[in-house]
Amino acid sequence: MTSDLFETVGDIGPSRETMAEGAVLLRSFARPFEAELIPALRAIVKRAPFRHLITPGGHRMSVAMTNCGRVGWVSDPSGYRYDAVDPESGQPWPEMPPVLRQLAADAAAEAGFSNFAPEACLINRYVPGAKLSLHQDKDELDFAAPIVSVSLGLSAIFLFGGLKRNDPTRRYRLAHGDVAVWGGPSRLFYHGVAPLAEGEHGLLGRQRINLTFRRVLMA
Ligand code: MD6
Ligand code: FE
């Protein structure tokens, strides 16, 4: 996809930024997919609505979540896990639509990870004030594959640390269409999202949607 198809005044188009070894930010990479992507997400959320999960510590998460793909990430008082069944409906999670698979595989390839075939896509919804505390993504069995993270709607401040919880964090503004691909030496780095600021996005309104594509099982 050439950049002139979606460049507009004030939009510099795609560009690449390195966050750490193995972690790269592909600015605006998802923009060419959005016309297909957003209706696909609306269809998923109809079948598997956003819900606020309870952490093992008993807290209700401010971020609302759902999933598509063979397995979905869930949290309840008994712990975190990947489950093939949506606990709300008792049904399998909606299938991962081809446009989501393609976006994830293309972004991974652009970042140097070929043949990325995600099994799970966790879909996070933030409204102003919602945040995600510093955490590691370590519930997967396969740390060789990267995670591909797509930001849509309102911009957020992404906090990116190191291998230890109290390592210093750097801040990145993730805007609509930005894609982070994250693997290799930084796969287990602590990260989080600062409380979302008030705002209104032209396409998605008063919210931020984040998709994280993961390989869960061993290859
Ligand atoms: C978010 N993202 O951006 C939350 N995890 O809303 C994550 O927790 C995340 O963006 C692993 C890799 C990339 C991510
Ligand atoms: Fe994460």
mmCIF file of C-alpha atoms and ligand atoms in Angstrom:
data_model
loop_
_atom_site.group_PDB
_atom_site.id
_atom_site.type_symbol
_atom_site.label_atom_id
_atom_site.label_comp_id
_atom_site.label_asym_id
_atom_site.label_seq_id
_atom_site.Cartn_x
_atom_site.Cartn_y
_atom_site.Cartn_z
ATOM 1 C CA MET A 1 0.000 0.000 0.000
ATOM 2 C CA THR A 2 1.529 3.354 -0.962
ATOM 3 C CA SER A 3 1.364 6.190 1.516
ATOM 4 C CA ASP A 4 -0.191 8.710 -0.895
ATOM 5 C CA LEU A 5 -3.454 6.765 -0.742
ATOM 6 C CA PHE A 6 -4.087 7.911 2.800
ATOM 7 C CA GLU A 7 -1.877 10.892 3.467
ATOM 8 C CA THR A 8 -3.781 14.045 4.344
ATOM 9 C CA VAL A 9 -2.688 17.466 5.537
ATOM 10 C CA GLY A 10 -1.330 17.138 9.050
ATOM 11 C CA ASP A 11 -0.828 13.387 8.672
ATOM 12 C CA ILE A 12 2.730 12.429 7.854
ATOM 13 C CA GLY A 13 1.737 8.897 6.826
ATOM 14 C CA PRO A 14 3.528 5.722 7.782
ATOM 15 C CA SER A 15 6.855 5.812 9.581
ATOM 16 C CA ARG A 16 8.827 3.524 11.850
ATOM 17 C CA GLU A 17 10.156 4.109 15.349
ATOM 18 C CA THR A 18 12.177 1.674 17.453
ATOM 19 C CA MET A 19 11.028 1.491 21.091
ATOM 20 C CA ALA A 20 13.539 -1.150 22.197
ATOM 21 C CA GLU A 21 15.346 -4.091 20.666
ATOM 22 C CA GLY A 22 12.496 -6.192 19.199
ATOM 23 C CA ALA A 23 9.838 -3.498 19.688
ATOM 24 C CA VAL A 24 8.920 -1.294 16.754
ATOM 25 C CA LEU A 25 6.180 1.262 16.256
ATOM 26 C CA LEU A 26 4.663 1.418 12.760
ATOM 27 C CA ARG A 27 2.864 4.749 12.666
ATOM 28 C CA SER A 28 -0.431 4.762 10.693
ATOM 29 C CA PHE A 29 0.128 1.189 9.473
ATOM 30 C CA ALA A 30 -3.518 0.183 10.077
ATOM 31 C CA ARG A 31 -5.056 3.153 8.233
ATOM 32 C CA PRO A 32 -5.431 1.327 4.876
ATOM 33 C CA PHE A 33 -7.359 -1.439 6.697
ATOM 34 C CA GLU A 34 -9.758 0.723 8.686
ATOM 35 C CA ALA A 35 -12.719 0.723 6.270
ATOM 36 C CA GLU A 36 -12.911 -3.067 6.555
ATOM 37 C CA LEU A 37 -11.545 -3.334 10.077
ATOM 38 C CA ILE A 38 -14.112 -1.218 11.908
ATOM 39 C CA PRO A 39 -17.231 -3.019 10.581
ATOM 40 C CA ALA A 40 -15.517 -6.361 11.330
ATOM 41 C CA LEU A 41 -14.963 -5.251 14.931
ATOM 42 C CA ARG A 42 -18.582 -4.099 15.276
ATOM 43 C CA ALA A 43 -19.752 -7.580 14.190
ATOM 44 C CA ILE A 44 -17.489 -9.279 16.771
ATOM 45 C CA VAL A 45 -18.684 -7.052 19.589
ATOM 46 C CA LYS A 46 -22.320 -7.837 18.745
ATOM 47 C CA ARG A 47 -21.667 -11.532 19.394
ATOM 48 C CA ALA A 48 -19.168 -11.127 22.229
ATOM 49 C CA PRO A 49 -19.919 -7.791 23.940
ATOM 50 C CA PHE A 50 -17.287 -5.861 25.899
ATOM 51 C CA ARG A 51 -17.262 -6.708 29.590
ATOM 52 C CA HIS A 52 -15.285 -5.556 32.635
ATOM 53 C CA LEU A 53 -13.307 -8.527 33.928
ATOM 54 C CA ILE A 54 -12.457 -9.086 37.587
ATOM 55 C CA THR A 55 -8.766 -9.540 38.407
ATOM 56 C CA PRO A 56 -7.567 -12.398 40.631
ATOM 57 C CA GLY A 57 -7.109 -9.676 43.284
ATOM 58 C CA GLY A 58 -10.849 -8.926 43.123
ATOM 59 C CA HIS A 59 -10.670 -5.600 41.240
ATOM 60 C CA ARG A 60 -12.961 -4.708 38.335
ATOM 61 C CA MET A 61 -10.807 -3.649 35.382
ATOM 62 C CA SER A 62 -11.534 -0.138 34.040
ATOM 63 C CA VAL A 63 -10.743 -1.377 30.528
ATOM 64 C CA ALA A 64 -13.580 -3.421 28.976
ATOM 65 C CA MET A 65 -12.501 -6.506 27.014
ATOM 66 C CA THR A 66 -13.592 -9.101 24.509
ATOM 67 C CA ASN A 67 -11.799 -11.476 22.099
ATOM 68 C CA CYS A 68 -11.919 -13.163 18.750
ATOM 69 C CA GLY A 69 -9.941 -16.159 17.517
ATOM 70 C CA ARG A 70 -9.481 -19.772 18.621
ATOM 71 C CA VAL A 71 -8.871 -18.732 22.201
ATOM 72 C CA GLY A 72 -9.490 -15.571 24.216
ATOM 73 C CA TRP A 73 -7.779 -14.037 27.234
ATOM 74 C CA VAL A 74 -9.935 -13.966 30.355
ATOM 75 C CA SER A 75 -9.483 -13.023 33.977
ATOM 76 C CA ASP A 76 -11.621 -14.004 36.949
ATOM 77 C CA PRO A 77 -11.034 -14.453 40.669
ATOM 78 C CA SER A 78 -9.362 -17.827 39.965
ATOM 79 C CA GLY A 79 -6.668 -16.309 37.707
ATOM 80 C CA TYR A 80 -5.743 -15.347 34.142
ATOM 81 C CA ARG A 81 -6.044 -17.840 31.298
ATOM 82 C CA TYR A 82 -6.741 -18.380 27.617
ATOM 83 C CA ASP A 83 -10.080 -20.063 27.041
ATOM 84 C CA ALA A 84 -11.692 -21.367 23.830
ATOM 85 C CA VAL A 85 -15.118 -20.506 25.258
ATOM 86 C CA ASP A 86 -16.511 -17.061 26.072
ATOM 87 C CA PRO A 87 -17.564 -17.466 29.724
ATOM 88 C CA GLU A 88 -20.432 -14.955 29.225
ATOM 89 C CA SER A 89 -22.112 -16.838 26.369
ATOM 90 C CA GLY A 90 -20.769 -20.372 26.847
ATOM 91 C CA GLN A 91 -19.997 -20.293 23.091
ATOM 92 C CA PRO A 92 -16.677 -20.233 21.224
ATOM 93 C CA TRP A 93 -15.278 -16.731 20.638
ATOM 94 C CA PRO A 94 -16.118 -15.218 17.219
ATOM 95 C CA GLU A 95 -13.670 -16.278 14.526
ATOM 96 C CA MET A 96 -10.845 -13.921 13.665
ATOM 97 C CA PRO A 97 -11.937 -12.186 10.424
ATOM 98 C CA PRO A 98 -9.498 -12.323 7.476
ATOM 99 C CA VAL A 99 -8.907 -8.532 7.578
ATOM 100 C CA LEU A 100 -7.628 -8.822 11.160
ATOM 101 C CA ARG A 101 -5.359 -11.774 10.305
ATOM 102 C CA GLN A 102 -3.990 -9.930 7.296
ATOM 103 C CA LEU A 103 -3.291 -6.727 9.215
ATOM 104 C CA ALA A 104 -1.502 -8.652 11.978
ATOM 105 C CA ALA A 105 0.577 -10.739 9.563
ATOM 106 C CA ASP A 106 1.496 -7.729 7.384
ATOM 107 C CA ALA A 107 2.561 -5.648 10.396
ATOM 108 C CA ALA A 108 4.620 -8.502 11.841
ATOM 109 C CA ALA A 109 6.327 -9.054 8.479
ATOM 110 C CA GLU A 110 7.058 -5.322 8.193
ATOM 111 C CA ALA A 111 8.761 -5.585 11.598
ATOM 112 C CA GLY A 112 10.812 -8.620 10.544
ATOM 113 C CA PHE A 113 8.657 -11.462 11.920
ATOM 114 C CA SER A 114 7.518 -13.537 8.952
ATOM 115 C CA ASN A 115 4.589 -16.002 8.980
ATOM 116 C CA PHE A 116 2.886 -14.584 12.073
ATOM 117 C CA ALA A 117 -0.381 -16.528 12.450
ATOM 118 C CA PRO A 118 -2.149 -15.289 15.599
ATOM 119 C CA GLU A 119 -4.496 -17.569 17.519
ATOM 120 C CA ALA A 120 -5.979 -14.902 19.747
ATOM 121 C CA CYS A 121 -6.994 -11.276 19.414
ATOM 122 C CA LEU A 122 -7.747 -9.478 22.672
ATOM 123 C CA ILE A 123 -9.884 -6.391 22.071
ATOM 124 C CA ASN A 124 -9.653 -3.656 24.722
ATOM 125 C CA ARG A 125 -11.990 -0.687 25.026
ATOM 126 C CA TYR A 126 -10.947 2.445 26.957
ATOM 127 C CA VAL A 127 -13.247 5.342 27.760
ATOM 128 C CA PRO A 128 -11.784 8.523 29.276
ATOM 129 C CA GLY A 129 -10.290 7.707 32.680
ATOM 130 C CA ALA A 130 -9.737 3.994 31.908
ATOM 131 C CA LYS A 131 -6.166 2.744 32.334
ATOM 132 C CA LEU A 132 -4.108 -0.419 32.328
ATOM 133 C CA SER A 133 -1.577 -0.876 35.136
ATOM 134 C CA LEU A 134 1.990 -1.957 34.401
ATOM 135 C CA HIS A 135 2.054 -5.647 33.535
ATOM 136 C CA GLN A 136 3.918 -8.313 31.580
ATOM 137 C CA ASP A 137 2.188 -10.427 28.922
ATOM 138 C CA LYS A 138 3.232 -13.859 30.128
ATOM 139 C CA ASP A 139 0.112 -16.046 29.977
ATOM 140 C CA GLU A 140 1.137 -17.370 26.547
ATOM 141 C CA LEU A 141 3.177 -20.576 26.134
ATOM 142 C CA ASP A 142 5.067 -19.272 23.118
ATOM 143 C CA PHE A 143 7.310 -16.247 23.746
ATOM 144 C CA ALA A 144 9.090 -16.682 20.388
ATOM 145 C CA ALA A 145 6.227 -15.069 18.475
ATOM 146 C CA PRO A 146 5.740 -11.301 18.714
ATOM 147 C CA ILE A 147 2.602 -9.515 19.862
ATOM 148 C CA VAL A 148 1.034 -7.151 17.343
ATOM 149 C CA SER A 149 -0.853 -4.247 18.945
ATOM 150 C CA VAL A 150 -3.202 -1.988 16.944
ATOM 151 C CA SER A 151 -4.523 1.316 18.309
ATOM 152 C CA LEU A 152 -7.795 2.840 17.056
ATOM 153 C CA GLY A 153 -9.810 5.880 18.089
ATOM 154 C CA LEU A 154 -8.608 8.282 20.789
ATOM 155 C CA SER A 155 -4.860 8.512 21.405
ATOM 156 C CA ALA A 156 -3.351 7.068 24.565
ATOM 157 C CA ILE A 157 -0.048 7.349 26.402
ATOM 158 C CA PHE A 158 1.650 3.959 26.378
ATOM 159 C CA LEU A 159 4.138 3.316 29.194
ATOM 160 C CA PHE A 160 7.009 1.069 28.253
ATOM 161 C CA GLY A 161 9.490 -0.152 30.863
ATOM 162 C CA GLY A 162 11.904 -3.047 31.149
ATOM 163 C CA LEU A 163 12.154 -6.573 32.501
ATOM 164 C CA LYS A 164 11.719 -5.440 36.121
ATOM 165 C CA ARG A 165 8.546 -3.825 37.390
ATOM 166 C CA ASN A 166 10.396 -0.793 38.735
ATOM 167 C CA ASP A 167 12.597 -0.204 35.680
ATOM 168 C CA PRO A 168 12.115 3.366 34.388
ATOM 169 C CA THR A 169 9.315 3.748 31.830
ATOM 170 C CA ARG A 170 9.242 5.751 28.628
ATOM 171 C CA ARG A 171 6.027 7.230 27.233
ATOM 172 C CA TYR A 172 4.748 6.882 23.668
ATOM 173 C CA ARG A 173 1.629 8.485 22.273
ATOM 174 C CA LEU A 174 -0.310 5.824 20.349
ATOM 175 C CA ALA A 175 -2.706 7.368 17.813
ATOM 176 C CA HIS A 176 -5.442 5.977 15.574
ATOM 177 C CA GLY A 177 -3.911 3.500 13.135
ATOM 178 C CA ASP A 178 -0.578 3.077 14.923
ATOM 179 C CA VAL A 179 0.686 -0.505 15.213
ATOM 180 C CA ALA A 180 3.307 -1.721 17.695
ATOM 181 C CA VAL A 181 5.047 -5.023 16.996
ATOM 182 C CA TRP A 182 6.742 -6.401 19.979
ATOM 183 C CA GLY A 183 8.892 -9.478 20.358
ATOM 184 C CA GLY A 184 12.374 -10.852 20.837
ATOM 185 C CA PRO A 185 14.358 -9.368 23.725
ATOM 186 C CA SER A 186 11.529 -7.028 24.819
ATOM 187 C CA ARG A 187 8.729 -9.613 24.673
ATOM 188 C CA LEU A 188 8.433 -9.683 28.482
ATOM 189 C CA PHE A 189 8.968 -5.974 29.194
ATOM 190 C CA TYR A 190 6.565 -4.289 31.608
ATOM 191 C CA HIS A 191 4.095 -1.928 29.975
ATOM 192 C CA GLY A 192 0.796 -0.166 30.640
ATOM 193 C CA VAL A 193 -1.557 2.586 29.504
ATOM 194 C CA ALA A 194 -1.996 5.932 31.330
ATOM 195 C CA PRO A 195 -5.574 7.067 32.127
ATOM 196 C CA LEU A 196 -7.222 7.972 28.813
ATOM 197 C CA ALA A 197 -7.763 11.706 28.319
ATOM 198 C CA GLU A 198 -11.178 13.135 27.431
ATOM 199 C CA GLY A 199 -11.790 13.485 23.694
ATOM 200 C CA GLU A 200 -13.903 12.647 20.700
ATOM 201 C CA HIS A 201 -12.543 10.713 17.730
ATOM 202 C CA GLY A 202 -13.971 11.332 14.241
ATOM 203 C CA LEU A 203 -14.636 7.649 13.483
ATOM 204 C CA LEU A 204 -14.936 5.997 16.879
ATOM 205 C CA GLY A 205 -16.215 8.711 19.212
ATOM 206 C CA ARG A 206 -15.309 8.885 22.893
ATOM 207 C CA GLN A 207 -13.191 5.739 23.148
ATOM 208 C CA ARG A 208 -9.936 4.024 22.325
ATOM 209 C CA ILE A 209 -9.903 0.467 20.961
ATOM 210 C CA ASN A 210 -6.735 -1.615 21.166
ATOM 211 C CA LEU A 211 -6.262 -4.990 19.495
ATOM 212 C CA THR A 212 -3.473 -7.307 20.622
ATOM 213 C CA PHE A 213 -2.798 -10.319 18.434
ATOM 214 C CA ARG A 214 -1.016 -13.194 20.092
ATOM 215 C CA ARG A 215 0.313 -16.634 19.431
ATOM 216 C CA VAL A 216 -0.673 -18.559 22.532
ATOM 217 C CA LEU A 217 0.204 -22.219 22.059
ATOM 218 C CA MET A 218 3.583 -23.719 21.201
ATOM 219 C CA ALA A 219 4.334 -23.858 17.476
HETATM 220 C C1 MD6 B 1 -3.126 -1.260 25.098
HETATM 221 N N1 MD6 B 1 -1.633 -3.075 25.281
HETATM 222 O O1 MD6 B 1 -2.377 -0.700 24.318
HETATM 223 C C2 MD6 B 1 -2.660 -2.393 25.923
HETATM 224 N N2 MD6 B 1 0.628 -5.796 25.491
HETATM 225 O O2 MD6 B 1 -4.303 -0.919 25.256
HETATM 226 C C3 MD6 B 1 -0.924 -4.045 25.845
HETATM 227 O O3 MD6 B 1 -1.089 -4.407 26.982
HETATM 228 C C4 MD6 B 1 0.124 -4.674 25.031
HETATM 229 O O4 MD6 B 1 0.058 -2.999 23.344
HETATM 230 C C5 MD6 B 1 1.603 -6.420 24.827
HETATM 231 C C6 MD6 B 1 2.082 -5.931 23.643
HETATM 232 C C7 MD6 B 1 1.573 -4.787 23.124
HETATM 233 C C8 MD6 B 1 0.571 -4.129 23.820
HETATM 234 FE FE FE B 2 0.027 -6.141 27.545
#
